PDB file of C-alpha atoms in Angstrom:
ATOM      1  CA  MET N  23     -64.303   8.884  32.576  1.00 62.00           C
ATOM      2  CA  LYS N  24     -65.574  12.112  34.159  1.00 58.00           C
ATOM      3  CA  GLY N  25     -63.442  11.356  37.244  1.00 61.00           C
ATOM      4  CA  ILE N  26     -60.314  10.967  35.110  1.00 70.00           C
ATOM      5  CA  ILE N  27     -60.955  14.291  33.355  1.00 71.00           C
ATOM      6  CA  LYS N  28     -61.597  15.996  36.684  1.00 66.00           C
ATOM      7  CA  ASP N  29     -58.373  14.609  38.161  1.00 66.00           C
ATOM      8  CA  ALA N  30     -56.437  15.694  35.046  1.00 65.00           C
ATOM      9  CA  VAL N  31     -57.823  19.226  35.286  1.00 68.00           C
ATOM     10  CA  ILE N  32     -56.969  19.428  38.996  1.00 74.00           C
ATOM     11  CA  LEU N  33     -53.459  18.133  38.309  1.00 72.00           C
ATOM     12  CA  PHE N  34     -53.030  20.665  35.502  1.00 73.00           C
ATOM     13  CA  ILE N  35     -54.128  23.536  37.744  1.00 78.00           C
ATOM     14  CA  ILE N  36     -51.771  22.416  40.537  1.00 78.00           C
ATOM     15  CA  THR N  37     -48.878  22.111  38.080  1.00 79.00           C
ATOM     16  CA  LEU N  38     -49.655  25.535  36.599  1.00 72.00           C
ATOM     17  CA  ILE N  39     -49.753  27.196  40.008  1.00 76.00           C
ATOM     18  CA  ALA N  40     -46.517  25.470  41.054  1.00 65.00           C
ATOM     19  CA  GLY N  41     -44.846  26.603  37.827  1.00 67.00           C
ATOM     20  CA  VAL N  42     -45.930  30.198  38.316  1.00 67.00           C
ATOM     21  CA  CYS N  43     -44.689  30.150  41.922  1.00 57.00           C
ATOM     22  CA  LEU N  44     -41.325  28.670  40.932  1.00 69.00           C
ATOM     23  CA  GLY N  45     -40.969  31.254  38.188  1.00 65.00           C
ATOM     24  CA  ALA N  46     -41.714  34.058  40.621  1.00 61.00           C
ATOM     25  CA  VAL N  47     -39.191  32.720  43.149  1.00 63.00           C
ATOM     26  CA  HIS N  48     -36.578  32.451  40.391  1.00 59.00           C
ATOM     27  CA  GLU N  49     -37.109  36.069  39.352  1.00 62.00           C
ATOM     28  CA  ILE N  50     -36.989  37.251  42.962  1.00 67.00           C
ATOM     29  CA  THR N  51     -33.735  35.406  43.752  1.00 58.00           C
ATOM     30  CA  LEU N  52     -31.997  36.035  40.410  1.00 46.00           C
ATOM     31  CA  GLU N  53     -30.795  39.542  41.222  1.00 57.00           C
ATOM     32  CA  PRO N  54     -29.562  38.767  44.780  1.00 53.00           C
ATOM     33  CA  ILE N  55     -27.650  35.754  43.455  1.00 47.00           C
ATOM     34  CA  ALA N  56     -26.060  37.872  40.715  1.00 46.00           C
ATOM     35  CA  GLN N  57     -25.136  40.551  43.255  1.00 54.00           C
ATOM     36  CA  ALA N  58     -23.613  37.952  45.575  1.00 48.00           C
ATOM     37  CA  GLN N  59     -21.551  36.519  42.713  1.00 51.00           C
ATOM     38  CA  LEU N  60     -20.374  39.982  41.717  1.00 51.00           C
ATOM     39  CA  ALA N  61     -19.345  40.740  45.298  1.00 55.00           C
ATOM     40  CA  ALA N  62     -17.437  37.438  45.524  1.00 60.00           C
ATOM     41  CA  ASN N  63     -15.641  38.131  42.237  1.00 79.00           C
ATOM     42  CA  THR N  64     -14.755  41.666  43.295  1.00 82.00           C
ATOM     43  CA  ALA N  65     -13.314  40.369  46.564  1.00 91.00           C
ATOM     44  CA  THR N  66     -11.162  37.932  44.582  1.00 94.00           C
ATOM     45  CA  TYR N  67      -9.984  40.715  42.260  1.00 95.00           C
ATOM     46  CA  GLN N  68      -8.928  42.822  45.253  1.00 95.00           C
ATOM     47  CA  GLU N  69      -7.130  39.834  46.762  1.00 95.00           C
ATOM     48  CA  VAL N  70      -5.272  39.232  43.506  1.00 97.00           C
ATOM     49  CA  TYR N  71      -4.407  42.897  42.903  1.00 97.00           C
ATOM     50  CA  PRO N  72      -4.519  44.646  46.312  1.00 96.00           C
ATOM     51  CA  ASP N  73      -2.829  47.805  45.015  1.00 96.00           C
ATOM     52  CA  ALA N  74      -5.697  48.483  42.611  1.00 97.00           C
ATOM     53  CA  ALA N  75      -8.430  50.887  43.704  1.00 96.00           C
ATOM     54  CA  SER N  76     -10.775  49.740  40.930  1.00 96.00           C
ATOM     55  CA  PHE N  77     -10.998  47.734  37.728  1.00 96.00           C
ATOM     56  CA  ASP N  78     -12.291  48.814  34.345  1.00 96.00           C
ATOM     57  CA  THR N  79     -12.893  47.150  30.997  1.00 94.00           C
ATOM     58  CA  ASN N  80     -11.115  48.198  27.824  1.00 92.00           C
ATOM     59  CA  GLU N  81     -13.010  47.620  24.586  1.00 94.00           C
ATOM     60  CA  GLU N  82      -9.864  47.107  22.510  1.00 94.00           C
ATOM     61  CA  LEU N  83      -8.515  44.456  24.877  1.00 95.00           C
ATOM     62  CA  THR N  84     -11.929  42.790  25.082  1.00 95.00           C
ATOM     63  CA  GLN N  85     -11.946  42.450  21.295  1.00 96.00           C
ATOM     64  CA  ALA N  86      -8.440  40.991  21.431  1.00 97.00           C
ATOM     65  CA  ILE N  87      -9.770  38.060  23.462  1.00 97.00           C
ATOM     66  CA  GLY N  88     -11.677  36.766  20.439  1.00 95.00           C
ATOM     67  CA  THR N  89      -8.924  37.376  17.922  1.00 95.00           C
ATOM     68  CA  SER N  90      -6.297  35.642  20.059  1.00 96.00           C
ATOM     69  CA  ALA N  91      -8.376  32.615  21.079  1.00 97.00           C
ATOM     70  CA  GLU N  92      -7.109  30.211  18.412  1.00 96.00           C
ATOM     71  CA  GLU N  93      -3.510  31.271  18.931  1.00 96.00           C
ATOM     72  CA  ILE N  94      -3.727  30.692  22.679  1.00 97.00           C
ATOM     73  CA  ALA N  95      -5.402  27.312  22.148  1.00 96.00           C
ATOM     74  CA  ALA N  96      -2.466  26.251  19.969  1.00 96.00           C
ATOM     75  CA  GLN N  97       0.196  26.955  22.614  1.00 96.00           C
ATOM     76  CA  GLY N  98      -0.078  23.583  24.350  1.00 96.00           C
ATOM     77  CA  TYR N  99      -1.499  24.835  27.648  1.00 97.00           C
ATOM     78  CA  GLY N 100      -4.390  22.388  27.466  1.00 97.00           C
ATOM     79  CA  SER N 101      -8.039  23.270  26.986  1.00 97.00           C
ATOM     80  CA  VAL N 102      -7.800  26.888  28.135  1.00 98.00           C
ATOM     81  CA  THR N 103      -9.440  30.217  27.346  1.00 98.00           C
ATOM     82  CA  VAL N 104      -9.033  33.852  28.284  1.00 98.00           C
ATOM     83  CA  ASP N 105     -12.483  34.958  29.434  1.00 97.00           C
ATOM     84  CA  SER N 106     -12.088  38.645  30.253  1.00 97.00           C
ATOM     85  CA  VAL N 107      -9.527  41.370  30.851  1.00 97.00           C
ATOM     86  CA  GLN N 108      -9.735  44.499  32.967  1.00 97.00           C
ATOM     87  CA  GLU N 109      -7.384  47.364  33.603  1.00 97.00           C
ATOM     88  CA  ALA N 110      -6.261  47.705  37.216  1.00 97.00           C
ATOM     89  CA  LEU N 111      -6.485  51.372  38.209  1.00 97.00           C
ATOM     90  CA  ASP N 112      -4.994  53.288  41.118  1.00 97.00           C
ATOM     91  CA  ALA N 113      -6.956  55.870  43.105  1.00 96.00           C
ATOM     92  CA  SER N 114      -6.175  58.526  40.460  1.00 97.00           C
ATOM     93  CA  GLY N 115      -7.441  56.388  37.602  1.00 96.00           C
ATOM     94  CA  ASN N 116      -4.003  55.494  36.263  1.00 97.00           C
ATOM     95  CA  VAL N 117      -3.519  52.028  34.765  1.00 97.00           C
ATOM     96  CA  ILE N 118      -1.076  50.137  37.005  1.00 98.00           C
ATOM     97  CA  GLY N 119      -1.650  46.688  35.548  1.00 98.00           C
ATOM     98  CA  TYR N 120      -4.220  44.196  34.370  1.00 98.00           C
ATOM     99  CA  LEU N 121      -6.626  41.633  35.770  1.00 97.00           C
ATOM    100  CA  ILE N 122      -7.053  38.720  33.380  1.00 98.00           C
ATOM    101  CA  THR N 123      -9.670  36.021  33.910  1.00 98.00           C
ATOM    102  CA  SER N 124      -8.884  32.650  32.327  1.00 98.00           C
ATOM    103  CA  SER N 125     -10.202  29.097  32.494  1.00 98.00           C
ATOM    104  CA  SER N 126      -9.127  25.503  32.023  1.00 98.00           C
ATOM    105  CA  THR N 127     -11.600  22.673  31.484  1.00 98.00           C
ATOM    106  CA  GLU N 128      -9.003  20.060  32.422  1.00 97.00           C
ATOM    107  CA  GLY N 129      -9.392  20.093  36.186  1.00 97.00           C
ATOM    108  CA  TYR N 130     -10.088  16.755  37.837  1.00 96.00           C
ATOM    109  CA  GLY N 131     -13.573  18.005  38.720  1.00 95.00           C
ATOM    110  CA  GLY N 132     -14.159  20.004  35.539  1.00 95.00           C
ATOM    111  CA  SER N 133     -13.687  23.669  34.744  1.00 97.00           C
ATOM    112  CA  ILE N 134     -11.462  25.929  36.849  1.00 98.00           C
ATOM    113  CA  GLN N 135     -11.661  29.708  36.435  1.00 98.00           C
ATOM    114  CA  ILE N 136      -9.031  32.012  37.882  1.00 98.00           C
ATOM    115  CA  ALA N 137      -8.133  35.694  37.996  1.00 98.00           C
ATOM    116  CA  VAL N 138      -4.504  36.636  37.320  1.00 98.00           C
ATOM    117  CA  GLY N 139      -3.014  40.021  38.213  1.00 98.00           C
ATOM    118  CA  ILE N 140      -0.103  41.325  36.142  1.00 98.00           C
ATOM    119  CA  THR N 141       1.599  44.686  36.616  1.00 97.00           C
ATOM    120  CA  ASN N 142       2.657  47.040  33.826  1.00 96.00           C
ATOM    121  CA  GLU N 143       6.162  45.683  34.336  1.00 96.00           C
ATOM    122  CA  GLY N 144       5.028  42.124  33.714  1.00 96.00           C
ATOM    123  CA  THR N 145       5.151  40.825  37.289  1.00 97.00           C
ATOM    124  CA  LEU N 146       2.376  38.598  38.564  1.00 98.00           C
ATOM    125  CA  THR N 147       0.663  40.022  41.633  1.00 97.00           C
ATOM    126  CA  GLY N 148      -1.040  36.703  42.308  1.00 97.00           C
ATOM    127  CA  ILE N 149      -3.912  34.444  41.304  1.00 98.00           C
ATOM    128  CA  GLY N 150      -7.365  33.888  42.780  1.00 97.00           C
ATOM    129  CA  PHE N 151     -10.114  31.366  42.152  1.00 97.00           C
ATOM    130  CA  LEU N 152     -13.488  32.379  40.739  1.00 97.00           C
ATOM    131  CA  SER N 153     -14.692  28.819  40.157  1.00 96.00           C
ATOM    132  CA  ILE N 154     -13.262  25.467  41.272  1.00 97.00           C
ATOM    133  CA  SER N 155     -14.887  22.131  42.154  1.00 96.00           C
ATOM    134  CA  GLU N 156     -11.972  19.768  42.712  1.00 97.00           C
ATOM    135  CA  THR N 157     -11.663  16.949  45.238  1.00 96.00           C
ATOM    136  CA  ALA N 158     -11.801  18.109  48.853  1.00 97.00           C
ATOM    137  CA  GLY N 159      -8.449  17.725  50.616  1.00 96.00           C
ATOM    138  CA  LEU N 160      -6.638  17.300  47.289  1.00 97.00           C
ATOM    139  CA  GLY N 161      -7.370  19.533  44.295  1.00 97.00           C
ATOM    140  CA  MET N 162      -9.234  22.067  46.439  1.00 98.00           C
ATOM    141  CA  ASN N 163      -5.882  22.725  48.119  1.00 98.00           C
ATOM    142  CA  ALA N 164      -5.071  24.808  45.039  1.00 98.00           C
ATOM    143  CA  GLN N 165      -6.785  27.626  46.923  1.00 97.00           C
ATOM    144  CA  ASN N 166      -4.285  27.398  49.759  1.00 97.00           C
ATOM    145  CA  PRO N 167      -1.420  29.930  49.890  1.00 97.00           C
ATOM    146  CA  GLU N 168       1.140  27.124  49.744  1.00 97.00           C
ATOM    147  CA  PHE N 169       0.160  26.510  46.135  1.00 98.00           C
ATOM    148  CA  LYS N 170      -1.341  29.670  44.692  1.00 97.00           C
ATOM    149  CA  ASP N 171       1.248  32.036  46.184  1.00 97.00           C
ATOM    150  CA  GLN N 172       3.959  30.343  44.118  1.00 97.00           C
ATOM    151  CA  TYR N 173       2.986  32.520  41.132  1.00 97.00           C
ATOM    152  CA  ALA N 174       3.055  35.871  42.935  1.00 97.00           C
ATOM    153  CA  GLY N 175       6.039  38.121  42.424  1.00 96.00           C
ATOM    154  CA  LYS N 176       7.324  36.258  39.400  1.00 96.00           C
ATOM    155  CA  ALA N 177       7.893  37.791  35.988  1.00 93.00           C
ATOM    156  CA  ALA N 178       5.371  36.852  33.324  1.00 80.00           C
ATOM    157  CA  GLN N 179       6.623  33.717  31.608  1.00 86.00           C
ATOM    158  CA  GLU N 180       5.510  30.195  30.781  1.00 95.00           C
ATOM    159  CA  PHE N 181       5.173  28.173  33.961  1.00 97.00           C
ATOM    160  CA  GLU N 182       5.523  24.418  34.315  1.00 97.00           C
ATOM    161  CA  VAL N 183       4.497  21.985  37.036  1.00 97.00           C
ATOM    162  CA  THR N 184       7.045  19.793  38.772  1.00 97.00           C
ATOM    163  CA  LYS N 185       6.558  16.925  41.196  1.00 96.00           C
ATOM    164  CA  THR N 186      10.228  16.740  42.225  1.00 95.00           C
ATOM    165  CA  GLY N 187      10.693  20.209  43.729  1.00 94.00           C
ATOM    166  CA  ALA N 188      11.026  23.519  41.906  1.00 95.00           C
ATOM    167  CA  THR N 189      14.582  24.342  40.863  1.00 94.00           C
ATOM    168  CA  ALA N 190      13.801  27.183  38.432  1.00 94.00           C
ATOM    169  CA  ASP N 191      11.798  30.388  38.786  1.00 93.00           C
ATOM    170  CA  ASN N 192       9.172  29.230  36.282  1.00 95.00           C
ATOM    171  CA  GLN N 193       8.539  25.898  38.021  1.00 97.00           C
ATOM    172  CA  ILE N 194       5.479  25.358  40.215  1.00 97.00           C
ATOM    173  CA  ASN N 195       5.410  22.620  42.840  1.00 98.00           C
ATOM    174  CA  ALA N 196       2.456  20.320  42.237  1.00 98.00           C
ATOM    175  CA  ILE N 197      -0.143  19.782  44.934  1.00 98.00           C
ATOM    176  CA  SER N 198       0.449  16.384  46.535  1.00 96.00           C
ATOM    177  CA  GLY N 199      -2.025  13.926  45.029  1.00 96.00           C
ATOM    178  CA  ALA N 200      -3.486  16.546  42.666  1.00 97.00           C
ATOM    179  CA  THR N 201      -1.135  16.924  39.726  1.00 97.00           C
ATOM    180  CA  ILE N 202      -4.072  17.198  37.303  1.00 98.00           C
ATOM    181  CA  THR N 203      -5.439  20.195  39.184  1.00 98.00           C
ATOM    182  CA  SER N 204      -1.980  21.753  39.411  1.00 98.00           C
ATOM    183  CA  ARG N 205      -1.515  21.480  35.659  1.00 98.00           C
ATOM    184  CA  ALA N 206      -4.991  22.825  34.894  1.00 98.00           C
ATOM    185  CA  VAL N 207      -4.410  25.903  37.065  1.00 98.00           C
ATOM    186  CA  THR N 208      -0.958  26.448  35.575  1.00 98.00           C
ATOM    187  CA  GLY N 209      -2.390  26.104  32.072  1.00 98.00           C
ATOM    188  CA  ALA N 210      -4.927  28.834  32.851  1.00 98.00           C
ATOM    189  CA  VAL N 211      -2.154  31.039  34.274  1.00 98.00           C
ATOM    190  CA  ASN N 212      -0.079  30.474  31.140  1.00 98.00           C
ATOM    191  CA  ALA N 213      -3.035  31.497  28.963  1.00 98.00           C
ATOM    192  CA  ALA N 214      -3.347  34.765  30.901  1.00 98.00           C
ATOM    193  CA  VAL N 215       0.394  35.401  30.694  1.00 98.00           C
ATOM    194  CA  TYR N 216       0.433  34.700  26.957  1.00 97.00           C
ATOM    195  CA  PHE N 217      -2.421  37.145  26.444  1.00 97.00           C
ATOM    196  CA  TYR N 218      -0.574  39.787  28.437  1.00 97.00           C
ATOM    197  CA  GLU N 219       2.685  39.264  26.542  1.00 96.00           C
ATOM    198  CA  ASN N 220       1.136  39.196  23.088  1.00 96.00           C
ATOM    199  CA  CYS N 221      -1.941  41.410  23.328  1.00 95.00           C
ATOM    200  CA  ILE N 222      -1.026  43.983  25.983  1.00 95.00           C
ATOM    201  CA  ALA N 223       2.737  44.308  26.461  1.00 90.00           C
ATOM    202  CA  GLN N 224       3.582  44.574  22.761  1.00 76.00           C
TER     203      GLN N 224
END
């Protein structure tokens, strides 16, 4: 009996020490991980809106995200959300457009989060991926220019995916073998465009 108690105490002490060490490692790595994620996001923002010198939040537009959520969900774009919105500023601090982050949970591998750049004139500057975990060689090809560059330079409107070849300006050619991913990305783009048209451009 004494041996069992001794072993239990030893095991408890080992577990306690391991827990404290893991907690310390977590605290030490938390900030570097957050900084790395921020740097990756910022690089994506610059890729999406290269003419912007910086990006800034706008409290009024941030509040509009919550008030427009149900309306966006009812538009038929799938399970999508607008997550954040930032003003795109030039070197003098003038607003030249907007950077809208949106998500779809209907990717083949789960949630896809993108950043969408839209100018003051309503033209898309491009899209970039903040989070995607689709099938390698299929859905992950959404990150390739052949797919994502289809949105750039087009006026803000509702886009649709086609598997037979785009014949209209609002049509997006699906990724071969990854129509689900194509539709999820396009749904997220449409959510961002809808937010721009109804919460910013008005």
